[in-house]
XYZ file of C-alpha atoms in Angstrom:
725
model
C 21.360 -72.931 152.031
C 24.742 -74.632 151.595
C 27.275 -74.027 154.240
C 30.719 -73.091 152.782
C 34.171 -73.890 154.415
C 36.445 -71.053 155.370
C 39.879 -71.546 153.818
C 42.466 -70.137 156.237
C 44.809 -67.383 154.942
C 47.498 -68.215 157.317
C 48.190 -70.044 160.456
C 50.750 -69.073 163.014
C 51.662 -71.932 165.539
C 54.012 -74.495 166.521
C 53.781 -76.874 169.631
C 57.060 -76.816 171.198
C 56.296 -78.990 174.146
C 56.165 -82.033 172.013
C 59.600 -83.970 172.511
C 61.195 -84.561 168.988
C 58.121 -82.826 167.615
C 59.936 -80.950 164.679
C 60.804 -83.406 161.931
C 62.547 -82.863 158.547
C 61.265 -84.954 155.701
C 64.028 -86.971 153.825
C 63.261 -84.959 150.555
C 64.618 -81.763 152.330
C 61.640 -79.773 151.082
C 59.039 -80.568 153.966
C 59.126 -80.095 157.523
C 56.562 -81.791 159.854
C 55.434 -80.573 163.521
C 52.505 -80.878 165.714
C 50.028 -78.068 166.195
C 47.324 -78.781 168.691
C 45.536 -82.040 167.702
C 46.663 -81.771 164.058
C 49.949 -82.730 162.247
C 51.265 -79.892 159.991
C 53.228 -80.787 156.857
C 54.636 -77.491 155.609
C 56.758 -76.879 152.465
C 60.017 -75.048 153.246
C 60.271 -72.844 150.486
C 56.455 -71.301 149.992
C 55.490 -72.086 153.501
C 52.195 -73.875 152.131
C 50.712 -76.015 154.833
C 48.490 -79.234 154.876
C 47.027 -80.474 158.007
C 46.715 -84.350 159.008
C 43.343 -84.634 161.258
C 42.160 -87.486 163.250
C 43.509 -86.963 166.785
C 41.033 -86.206 169.559
C 43.626 -84.504 171.794
C 47.045 -82.744 171.600
C 49.696 -84.543 169.652
C 52.522 -85.500 171.913
C 55.170 -86.796 169.386
C 55.720 -87.143 165.734
C 57.986 -89.459 163.451
C 58.804 -89.799 159.905
C 60.162 -93.036 158.312
C 63.626 -93.106 156.928
C 62.560 -92.975 153.264
C 59.614 -90.555 153.841
C 56.885 -92.933 152.926
C 55.114 -92.792 156.336
C 54.263 -90.258 159.067
C 53.583 -91.431 162.496
C 52.009 -89.326 165.185
C 50.727 -90.206 168.979
C 48.602 -88.216 171.280
C 47.939 -87.585 174.875
C 44.594 -88.244 176.595
C 42.911 -87.892 180.001
C 43.731 -90.307 182.758
C 42.259 -93.680 182.339
C 41.589 -93.357 178.499
C 43.684 -94.855 175.800
C 45.874 -92.990 173.661
C 46.159 -93.510 170.048
C 49.045 -93.792 167.679
C 48.329 -93.264 163.923
C 50.202 -93.790 160.634
C 49.647 -91.572 157.640
C 50.672 -91.738 153.965
C 52.922 -88.783 153.264
C 51.995 -88.564 149.499
C 48.283 -89.181 149.795
C 47.906 -87.264 153.115
C 45.465 -89.938 154.511
C 45.512 -92.175 157.533
C 46.341 -95.915 156.877
C 46.312 -97.311 160.329
C 46.000 -96.494 164.040
C 46.038 -98.278 167.195
C 45.110 -97.586 170.981
C 47.350 -100.008 172.844
C 48.767 -97.266 175.148
C 47.143 -95.693 178.149
C 46.956 -91.887 178.643
C 50.123 -90.929 176.506
C 52.403 -91.852 173.615
C 55.725 -90.890 174.728
C 57.894 -91.647 171.867
C 57.668 -92.884 168.140
C 60.103 -94.249 165.576
C 60.133 -96.365 162.439
C 62.580 -99.177 161.686
C 65.172 -98.403 158.913
C 63.355 -100.706 156.479
C 59.951 -98.972 157.230
C 58.514 -102.243 158.253
C 57.632 -101.506 161.723
C 56.585 -98.610 163.846
C 57.775 -98.512 167.332
C 55.832 -96.626 170.016
C 56.706 -96.098 173.585
C 53.958 -95.491 176.250
C 54.227 -92.979 179.166
C 54.379 -93.142 182.697
C 50.894 -94.686 183.089
C 51.609 -97.229 180.341
C 55.278 -98.111 180.186
C 54.929 -100.563 177.199
C 56.807 -101.008 173.886
C 54.457 -101.821 171.031
C 55.659 -103.065 167.561
C 53.410 -102.311 164.936
C 53.378 -103.880 161.450
C 52.987 -101.087 158.953
C 52.090 -103.205 155.942
C 49.933 -105.853 157.945
C 48.144 -103.253 160.047
C 48.511 -105.126 163.212
C 50.655 -105.187 166.453
C 53.389 -107.658 166.163
C 54.503 -107.612 169.818
C 53.930 -105.748 173.007
C 56.119 -105.882 176.318
C 57.099 -103.779 179.144
C 59.628 -101.039 178.381
C 61.688 -101.299 181.579
C 62.371 -103.464 184.691
C 60.371 -102.990 187.928
C 63.692 -101.911 189.562
C 64.341 -99.136 187.268
C 62.392 -95.978 186.184
C 60.327 -95.296 183.056
C 61.633 -95.298 179.602
C 61.131 -92.039 177.655
C 63.093 -92.101 174.330
C 64.010 -94.528 171.599
C 66.095 -94.732 168.472
C 66.214 -97.360 165.785
C 69.433 -98.915 164.507
C 70.567 -98.075 160.966
C 71.797 -101.385 159.448
C 69.815 -104.067 161.523
C 66.295 -103.417 160.741
C 64.864 -105.334 163.565
C 66.720 -103.592 166.492
C 66.254 -100.376 168.364
C 67.476 -98.758 171.573
C 65.328 -97.315 174.617
C 66.384 -95.093 177.462
C 65.020 -93.552 180.550
C 65.626 -93.355 184.280
C 68.337 -95.763 185.319
C 67.801 -97.778 182.178
C 69.444 -98.345 178.848
C 68.431 -101.295 176.634
C 68.948 -102.782 173.279
C 65.912 -104.509 171.650
C 65.797 -107.145 168.833
C 62.767 -108.623 166.933
C 62.985 -112.401 166.430
C 62.011 -112.986 162.887
C 60.666 -116.547 163.690
C 58.431 -115.878 166.461
C 58.038 -112.055 166.103
C 58.789 -111.472 169.692
C 60.955 -108.990 171.367
C 64.238 -109.935 173.140
C 66.111 -107.386 175.211
C 69.687 -106.729 176.293
C 70.532 -104.334 178.936
C 73.596 -102.086 178.700
C 75.765 -102.736 181.537
C 76.211 -99.503 183.350
C 77.813 -100.646 186.561
C 77.583 -98.089 189.285
C 76.634 -95.343 186.921
C 73.040 -93.956 187.473
C 71.887 -91.546 184.769
C 68.479 -90.546 183.399
C 68.523 -90.747 179.615
C 66.893 -87.922 177.636
C 67.995 -88.591 174.019
C 69.678 -91.230 172.101
C 71.786 -91.126 168.880
C 73.259 -94.117 166.893
C 76.117 -93.972 164.606
C 75.514 -94.940 161.018
C 77.395 -98.341 161.330
C 75.665 -99.432 164.628
C 79.093 -99.634 166.336
C 78.160 -97.395 169.084
C 75.774 -94.869 170.213
C 75.344 -91.809 172.565
C 72.756 -91.178 175.254
C 72.125 -87.678 176.611
C 71.399 -87.293 180.256
C 69.667 -85.065 182.579
C 73.097 -84.294 184.542
C 74.355 -82.699 181.398
C 76.931 -85.355 180.237
C 76.751 -88.238 177.775
C 76.876 -92.033 177.975
C 78.806 -93.637 175.152
C 78.023 -97.329 174.829
C 79.043 -99.923 172.320
C 76.250 -102.269 170.843
C 78.571 -105.143 170.046
C 76.258 -106.516 167.266
C 77.828 -108.236 164.379
C 78.308 -106.431 160.987
C 76.136 -108.951 159.370
C 72.371 -107.729 159.774
C 71.286 -111.420 159.376
C 73.695 -112.856 161.973
C 72.289 -114.030 165.438
C 72.790 -111.627 168.394
C 72.066 -114.250 171.032
C 75.631 -114.087 172.531
C 76.060 -110.284 171.827
C 76.059 -107.930 174.960
C 76.062 -104.212 174.863
C 78.668 -102.317 177.129
C 79.535 -99.181 178.636
C 82.458 -97.193 176.869
C 82.359 -94.239 179.414
C 80.476 -91.127 180.623
C 81.734 -88.299 178.740
C 81.516 -84.530 179.201
C 82.745 -81.433 177.640
C 86.305 -80.331 178.535
C 86.823 -77.012 180.370
C 89.826 -75.097 181.665
C 93.003 -77.327 181.779
C 95.979 -76.321 183.754
C 99.270 -78.142 183.610
C 99.806 -80.964 186.142
C 96.073 -80.664 186.987
C 93.154 -82.720 185.840
C 91.064 -80.771 183.286
C 87.657 -79.545 184.301
C 84.430 -81.199 183.145
C 81.503 -79.065 182.142
C 78.210 -80.421 182.329
C 75.259 -78.680 180.236
C 72.738 -76.840 182.424
C 69.174 -78.546 182.512
C 70.661 -81.678 180.823
C 71.141 -82.850 177.183
C 68.059 -82.968 175.179
C 69.084 -83.731 171.677
C 72.205 -85.262 169.963
C 73.199 -85.514 166.227
C 76.102 -87.491 164.903
C 77.679 -85.831 161.716
C 79.372 -87.620 159.041
C 82.864 -86.547 160.124
C 82.068 -87.762 163.665
C 81.368 -84.443 165.307
C 78.448 -84.105 167.715
C 75.781 -81.414 167.698
C 74.431 -81.179 171.273
C 71.383 -79.273 172.329
C 70.805 -78.568 175.994
C 67.850 -77.686 178.158
C 69.282 -73.997 178.735
C 69.176 -73.393 175.056
C 72.830 -74.031 174.317
C 73.912 -75.606 170.971
C 77.471 -76.652 170.615
C 79.394 -78.594 167.837
C 81.727 -80.907 169.778
C 84.832 -82.862 168.609
C 86.535 -85.602 170.525
C 89.919 -84.870 172.081
C 92.687 -87.404 171.494
C 94.389 -87.416 174.945
C 98.000 -88.679 175.052
C 98.787 -90.540 178.346
C 96.831 -90.650 181.571
C 95.090 -87.766 183.460
C 96.588 -86.534 186.445
C 94.911 -87.966 189.385
C 92.356 -85.596 191.419
C 91.612 -85.921 194.912
C 88.019 -87.071 194.370
C 87.316 -89.343 191.317
C 84.855 -87.639 188.883
C 81.936 -89.628 187.671
C 82.564 -88.400 184.029
C 85.598 -87.873 181.912
C 86.384 -84.773 179.778
C 86.408 -85.883 176.239
C 85.038 -83.039 173.942
C 86.045 -79.673 172.995
C 83.391 -76.945 171.525
C 84.181 -75.992 168.114
C 81.315 -73.677 167.604
C 78.482 -72.695 170.139
C 75.369 -70.575 170.131
C 72.537 -70.059 172.534
C 68.757 -69.887 172.019
C 66.013 -68.662 174.305
C 64.305 -71.677 175.691
C 64.762 -75.285 176.186
C 65.664 -77.293 173.079
C 63.058 -80.121 172.479
C 63.847 -80.782 168.844
C 66.960 -80.685 166.616
C 66.965 -81.835 162.803
C 69.360 -81.260 159.944
C 67.705 -79.814 156.801
C 69.717 -81.070 153.870
C 68.712 -81.915 150.095
C 70.624 -82.520 146.960
C 70.509 -78.751 146.330
C 71.653 -78.116 149.878
C 74.789 -79.898 150.820
C 77.862 -79.005 152.987
C 77.825 -75.611 154.168
C 74.462 -74.851 152.659
C 72.745 -77.116 155.178
C 70.467 -75.710 157.924
C 70.127 -76.869 161.532
C 66.547 -76.547 162.476
C 65.939 -76.211 166.385
C 62.377 -76.473 168.119
C 62.172 -74.904 171.592
C 59.766 -75.449 174.369
C 58.808 -71.553 174.116
C 57.179 -72.699 170.799
C 59.756 -71.193 168.478
C 61.596 -72.597 165.534
C 65.104 -71.396 164.969
C 67.352 -72.185 161.864
C 71.316 -72.275 162.162
C 73.321 -71.682 158.919
C 75.935 -74.495 159.255
C 78.515 -72.561 157.279
C 78.341 -69.242 159.492
C 76.656 -70.654 162.383
C 74.379 -67.700 162.585
C 70.940 -67.924 164.245
C 67.618 -66.974 162.669
C 64.097 -66.988 163.991
C 61.740 -68.820 161.562
C 58.650 -69.327 163.644
C 57.333 -67.840 166.618
C 53.954 -67.883 168.504
C 52.289 -67.655 171.892
C 53.163 -70.585 174.258
C 49.891 -70.579 176.068
C 46.344 -69.501 175.434
C 45.635 -66.240 173.364
C 43.239 -64.205 175.413
C 42.377 -61.308 172.936
C 42.886 -60.150 169.390
C 42.769 -56.686 168.344
C 43.052 -54.609 165.054
C 43.597 -50.876 164.673
C 40.754 -48.606 163.871
C 40.446 -48.400 160.103
C 43.638 -50.551 159.524
C 43.808 -54.382 158.628
C 47.428 -54.614 157.906
C 48.497 -55.484 161.513
C 46.955 -56.848 164.482
C 47.758 -57.570 168.115
C 47.293 -60.538 170.304
C 47.423 -60.853 174.236
C 48.656 -63.870 175.959
C 50.754 -65.189 178.813
C 53.675 -62.861 179.484
C 53.491 -60.908 176.416
C 51.721 -58.625 173.851
C 52.814 -59.258 170.388
C 51.960 -57.257 167.084
C 51.917 -59.286 163.837
C 51.928 -58.533 160.112
C 48.875 -59.939 158.392
C 50.430 -60.279 154.959
C 53.613 -62.191 156.085
C 52.223 -63.732 159.096
C 55.460 -62.512 161.027
C 55.873 -61.167 164.468
C 56.781 -57.392 164.258
C 56.934 -56.508 167.889
C 56.990 -58.324 171.364
C 56.390 -56.628 174.581
C 57.396 -59.101 177.215
C 56.184 -59.143 180.861
C 57.438 -62.278 182.342
C 55.275 -64.019 185.100
C 52.073 -62.128 184.272
C 49.197 -62.665 181.754
C 47.594 -60.142 179.484
C 43.741 -60.645 179.402
C 42.860 -57.784 176.897
C 44.301 -55.579 174.346
C 43.229 -52.668 172.207
C 44.673 -49.873 170.002
C 43.817 -46.489 170.721
C 41.689 -44.467 168.200
C 44.540 -42.493 166.968
C 46.840 -45.292 166.663
C 49.440 -43.909 169.061
C 49.133 -46.532 171.755
C 48.487 -50.193 172.556
C 46.411 -50.397 175.965
C 46.656 -53.901 177.639
C 45.006 -55.307 180.742
C 46.945 -57.712 183.048
C 46.121 -60.029 185.639
C 48.309 -58.114 188.228
C 45.370 -55.543 188.235
C 47.265 -52.849 186.187
C 46.468 -51.335 182.899
C 49.618 -50.551 180.842
C 50.014 -48.477 177.511
C 52.883 -49.066 175.161
C 53.966 -47.302 172.039
C 53.080 -49.418 168.909
C 56.468 -49.207 167.100
C 59.079 -49.805 169.985
C 56.950 -51.077 172.661
C 58.058 -48.304 175.172
C 55.818 -47.781 178.050
C 53.726 -44.787 178.049
C 51.753 -44.961 181.307
C 50.805 -47.645 183.878
C 47.591 -47.464 185.972
C 48.209 -49.249 189.128
C 45.707 -51.315 190.960
C 42.882 -50.757 188.618
C 41.212 -53.813 190.107
C 42.103 -55.816 193.136
C 41.643 -59.321 191.575
C 42.971 -58.617 188.142
C 41.791 -56.745 185.107
C 39.667 -59.017 182.830
C 38.317 -56.499 180.128
C 38.846 -52.955 178.748
C 37.661 -50.723 176.011
C 38.218 -47.096 175.049
C 36.401 -44.504 173.271
C 37.225 -43.219 169.936
C 38.905 -40.079 171.095
C 41.092 -41.808 173.640
C 40.160 -39.687 176.613
C 37.791 -42.290 178.363
C 38.934 -45.866 179.214
C 36.398 -48.276 180.676
C 37.652 -51.509 182.580
C 36.273 -54.615 184.131
C 37.708 -56.721 186.946
C 37.503 -60.136 188.266
C 35.833 -58.844 191.333
C 32.750 -57.685 189.377
C 33.427 -53.876 189.158
C 33.445 -51.655 186.187
C 35.536 -48.610 186.503
C 35.591 -45.341 184.177
C 39.145 -43.729 183.764
C 40.060 -40.228 182.426
C 42.928 -40.688 180.345
C 45.419 -37.679 179.756
C 48.991 -37.542 178.767
C 50.111 -36.113 182.138
C 47.889 -38.215 184.456
C 45.113 -41.004 184.411
C 42.471 -40.666 187.040
C 39.387 -42.471 188.145
C 36.137 -40.963 187.271
C 33.554 -43.406 188.672
C 33.325 -47.009 190.124
C 30.117 -48.829 188.880
C 29.115 -51.875 191.269
C 26.494 -54.109 189.588
C 28.001 -57.307 188.529
C 28.259 -60.150 190.978
C 31.075 -62.125 189.159
C 33.984 -61.321 186.836
C 33.257 -59.097 183.916
C 34.138 -61.044 180.853
C 33.510 -58.373 177.973
C 33.280 -54.463 177.579
C 32.413 -52.617 174.364
C 31.743 -49.020 173.805
C 28.874 -48.038 171.574
C 29.462 -46.518 168.114
C 28.660 -42.961 169.328
C 30.711 -43.209 172.384
C 27.852 -42.139 174.698
C 27.339 -45.573 176.411
C 29.099 -48.779 176.906
C 28.042 -52.428 177.688
C 29.621 -54.969 180.068
C 28.870 -58.553 180.193
C 29.341 -60.885 183.066
C 29.579 -64.443 183.998
C 26.742 -63.718 186.541
C 24.233 -63.919 183.704
C 23.808 -60.058 183.257
C 24.847 -57.452 180.665
C 24.434 -53.871 181.709
C 24.339 -50.840 179.407
C 26.266 -47.769 181.033
C 25.640 -44.160 180.263
C 29.193 -42.700 179.798
C 27.797 -38.968 180.249
C 25.873 -39.386 183.483
C 27.928 -42.466 184.606
C 24.946 -44.445 185.664
C 23.218 -47.593 184.593
C 20.854 -47.280 181.733
C 19.348 -50.657 180.945
C 20.228 -54.365 182.045
C 19.704 -57.758 180.313
C 19.379 -60.968 182.236
C 19.824 -64.662 180.768
C 20.205 -68.087 181.898
C 24.005 -68.081 180.851
C 27.427 -67.081 181.590
C 28.033 -64.258 179.148
C 31.480 -64.540 177.630
C 31.411 -61.988 174.760
C 29.254 -59.112 173.762
C 29.281 -56.839 170.544
C 27.294 -53.726 169.545
C 25.532 -53.787 166.149
C 27.135 -50.966 163.827
C 24.174 -48.679 164.330
C 23.998 -49.218 168.083
C 20.420 -50.234 168.235
C 20.976 -53.857 168.936
C 23.451 -56.079 170.950
C 24.893 -59.496 170.306
C 25.910 -61.808 173.078
C 27.424 -65.223 173.305
C 27.784 -67.491 176.381
C 27.782 -70.940 177.754
C 24.239 -71.663 176.497
C 25.644 -72.016 173.073
C 23.301 -69.275 171.703
C 23.925 -66.050 170.044
C 21.243 -63.625 171.151
C 20.053 -60.119 169.818
C 19.041 -57.570 172.291
C 17.467 -54.105 172.001
C 19.478 -51.571 173.581
C 16.677 -49.246 174.340
C 14.120 -51.643 176.103
C 16.593 -54.453 176.984
C 14.346 -56.951 175.647
C 15.351 -60.201 173.754
C 14.780 -59.780 169.832
C 15.917 -63.065 168.607
C 18.476 -65.882 169.243
C 19.865 -68.819 167.359
C 21.905 -71.848 168.327
C 25.465 -71.209 167.313
C 26.971 -74.451 168.594
C 25.775 -77.898 169.675
C 28.661 -78.819 171.663
C 30.294 -76.034 173.900
C 30.213 -72.294 174.793
C 30.548 -69.281 172.575
C 33.779 -67.435 173.558
C 34.212 -64.992 170.685
C 31.966 -62.985 168.679
C 32.328 -59.955 166.213
C 30.282 -58.183 163.529
C 31.326 -56.448 160.419
C 30.997 -52.569 160.047
C 28.043 -52.956 157.596
C 26.164 -55.448 160.006
C 25.677 -57.997 157.202
C 28.052 -60.704 158.672
C 29.187 -61.971 162.137
C 31.457 -64.504 163.141
C 31.653 -66.825 166.285
C 34.196 -69.044 167.989
C 33.748 -71.530 170.749
C 34.763 -74.552 172.583
C 33.810 -76.830 169.598
C 37.018 -75.536 168.059
C 35.231 -74.092 165.011
C 35.068 -70.447 163.556
C 31.571 -70.012 162.141
C 30.351 -67.106 159.873
C 26.640 -66.079 159.724
C 24.546 -63.879 157.757
C 23.320 -61.262 160.173
C 20.275 -59.862 158.140
C 18.915 -63.098 156.364
C 15.224 -62.642 155.813
C 13.834 -66.006 156.546
C 14.639 -67.481 159.966
C 16.319 -70.851 160.198
C 14.925 -73.732 161.994
C 17.342 -73.232 165.008
C 16.232 -69.709 165.368
C 13.634 -68.429 167.924
C 12.042 -65.206 167.118
C 10.614 -63.040 170.152
C 8.490 -60.009 169.496
C 9.724 -56.984 171.304
C 7.273 -54.343 173.048
C 8.885 -51.623 171.113
C 9.668 -51.585 167.472
C 12.966 -50.786 165.987
C 11.504 -47.625 164.223
C 10.446 -46.249 167.829
C 13.930 -46.937 169.260
C 15.545 -45.001 166.405
C 13.400 -41.894 167.253
C 14.557 -41.760 170.901
C 15.820 -38.357 171.979
C 19.617 -38.736 171.764
C 20.634 -35.103 170.862
C 22.383 -34.306 174.132
C 24.375 -37.621 173.970
C 25.706 -37.559 170.558
C 27.127 -34.165 170.847
C 30.674 -34.061 169.429
C 33.350 -32.792 171.517
C 35.707 -29.903 170.261
C 38.452 -30.964 168.052
C 41.132 -29.576 170.620
C 39.970 -32.202 173.218
C 40.445 -35.179 170.875
C 44.223 -34.944 170.651
C 46.190 -37.463 172.293
C 49.955 -37.148 172.431
C 52.461 -39.575 173.796
C 54.601 -38.079 176.467
C 58.518 -38.007 176.207
C 58.535 -37.687 172.446
C 56.018 -34.664 171.794
C 57.300 -34.020 168.279
C 57.810 -37.656 167.223
C 54.460 -39.565 167.940
C 54.409 -43.291 167.132
C 51.442 -44.391 165.018
C 50.602 -47.902 164.073
C 50.320 -46.806 160.428
C 54.033 -46.314 160.373
C 54.677 -49.832 161.490
C 57.247 -51.633 159.108
C 55.714 -54.645 158.249
C 58.862 -56.535 157.159
C 60.665 -58.536 159.885
C 64.286 -58.020 160.557
C 66.689 -59.435 163.160
C 66.806 -55.852 164.789
C 63.704 -53.669 164.824
C 64.727 -50.084 163.783
C 61.205 -48.510 164.292
C 62.533 -45.348 166.243
C 61.228 -42.241 164.575
C 64.488 -40.322 165.830
C 66.528 -42.265 163.063
C 64.360 -43.164 160.124
C 67.374 -43.158 157.915
C 69.105 -46.020 159.819
C 69.652 -48.729 157.279
C 67.829 -52.069 158.070
C 69.740 -54.744 159.369
C 72.496 -52.486 160.785
C 73.438 -52.226 164.494
C 71.137 -49.602 166.066
C 73.130 -46.782 167.743
C 71.772 -43.768 169.334
C 72.297 -40.526 167.334
C 73.607 -37.229 168.996
C 70.598 -35.125 170.184
C 70.245 -31.949 172.079
C 70.105 -32.186 175.690
C 66.457 -30.958 175.824
C 65.209 -33.590 173.436
C 64.767 -37.484 174.442
C 64.916 -40.504 172.036
C 61.781 -42.520 172.379
C 63.849 -45.578 171.805
C 64.274 -47.787 174.884
C 67.742 -48.514 175.894
C 70.082 -50.842 174.008
C 69.637 -53.621 176.516
C 65.874 -53.422 176.135
C 64.961 -54.229 172.479
C 61.294 -55.094 171.405
C 61.472 -58.216 173.636
C 61.429 -55.993 176.764
C 62.072 -57.749 180.271
C 62.631 -54.686 182.119
C 61.352 -54.145 185.755
C 59.774 -50.860 184.589
C 57.104 -53.014 182.952
C 56.272 -54.466 186.153
C 56.613 -51.616 188.347
C 55.162 -49.164 185.957
C 57.871 -46.611 186.573
C 59.258 -46.479 182.981
C 58.868 -43.075 181.251
C 55.931 -42.087 183.504
C 55.305 -38.342 183.496
């Protein structure tokens, strides 16, 4: 049987940790950025993506040639191993060259202005500059990037008119390089900084190559003159770059007093020089300013202590984004000129923002989890939205638009599991602080918090279809059963069988039993009526995931043995197993409602879909005959365990808003800058400022306060005291 390829419907992601990772193609229609070990080329209008695959580890930096012919990318690697830098053809989307001349990490990449050379800068463990001939496919020159008496070089920028020159900067070093055409060697000229000591983070060169700016970690800028002749073919043997000054933003200025200097918090991470001479500066604290030079008349009044920098710029426009800015690019095209241009910002929190240069308004374009995603959940009977759990937040996404609808933030904690209740009125999440928190699906308001559910963190949860029973597993190996009611949440039973963390829990389709899988190699079936152990399965593996077959007669497990195993729920015997991966563990597993297909994901970075009921076994499958047949198991007496509860006991209402329950089906799947999902004011126009309507004193609006929008950072989420009844 031929194995087909699964085509992705949408991919949500951006690696914001890569310095200068977000690039705009010169055609103005494509943006390029890293995503894991791949480089993503995305069309700006229709959001179509194409991936450049070939790296073996995370991509650390990306570069685009001035004419857009080539795309360069570098990666990081383990200590002691070589890191590769690759060159791609943009139109053909193929790799045309690569080298492994750096150790551990490629810190920065850039192309010469004539696209002849690709310049790569190694990281701390390498410290070399490599000049790569793009046409010849070979290294032209390799030399140390900095002196032994200075720190490491971390950034570089090419000159615009002189094709064979570029500038590097780092810790206490700022150097101008030139390629000798005769010998194809590198000659270097140090910028004389005098007593000034700065650590350079970014460099910007003027279009005429007359001067440049270097952003520093102290929050000011070094302006230096390159002093190269205007003729690109002239010799630079007698030229020497010089320091113009250390400049900063001007603060409050009083008469007969020296003006104050304002340094950017957490340093300057990106600088753009505009055509009119203004600067756009991006800082580590998220501040973005448009700066213009101040023409001072006369000398400054002398201060008591000489300042190391000089106030030289005034801010024309300013905006602040959440997170440290790592990339800043101007999106412009023949159809997008002047005020229609967009400024794209990439942040360390893995978000992309756009700023309209006409109005200087901020818009969120791309967002995703910054760290690993621990769990994914769909509402019961609904596939339009889904929730993800990660470090510091639980997020709800729209499947059709691939946009974020709701973000519930809990800083400094990690969410290990998430699920939707059966009635769709709550999002239940498990956190590493040992608490279980439930939120409303529209506004993210806290419904209840169960404190200290597990003393070493909650690792897995699942809930019955009526929302009355919650089963949780912890890192200490205990399984606990909870009675969930609107007024209180109480513990029913503690089940102690596992000897190591519980990795997965799932309730059976008929809500009479639940199964828990642990990293001790055991999977235990629990009776939810008698709250006792019904069956146990052992295997020589660390179980990572477990799933019920839709009829509840069999279980599917996956673990570190790279196999997917079928188990009989009545006898606990192994029915069959297959090798699902040849490289690493199976971390995720799920089966369709009809039981025809199941899908796996593991350390091999592959998602595989299998036919569950194919008649002829494959060569990698091992069939084991069970003592009891499936027909005998189906006739087991289960009448007392399948009795349905009265309909009155299946109602689950959200406290504090008894007449206005929030259901996930009412989620507005279109993203807006302001989420207006409160049922109390459904007529509120979208995009307008949300104001609390006048209500009676006995009624309480279910919307959180104005200072707590969908991105909630309230202490109530940490303490669990918010809206608890």
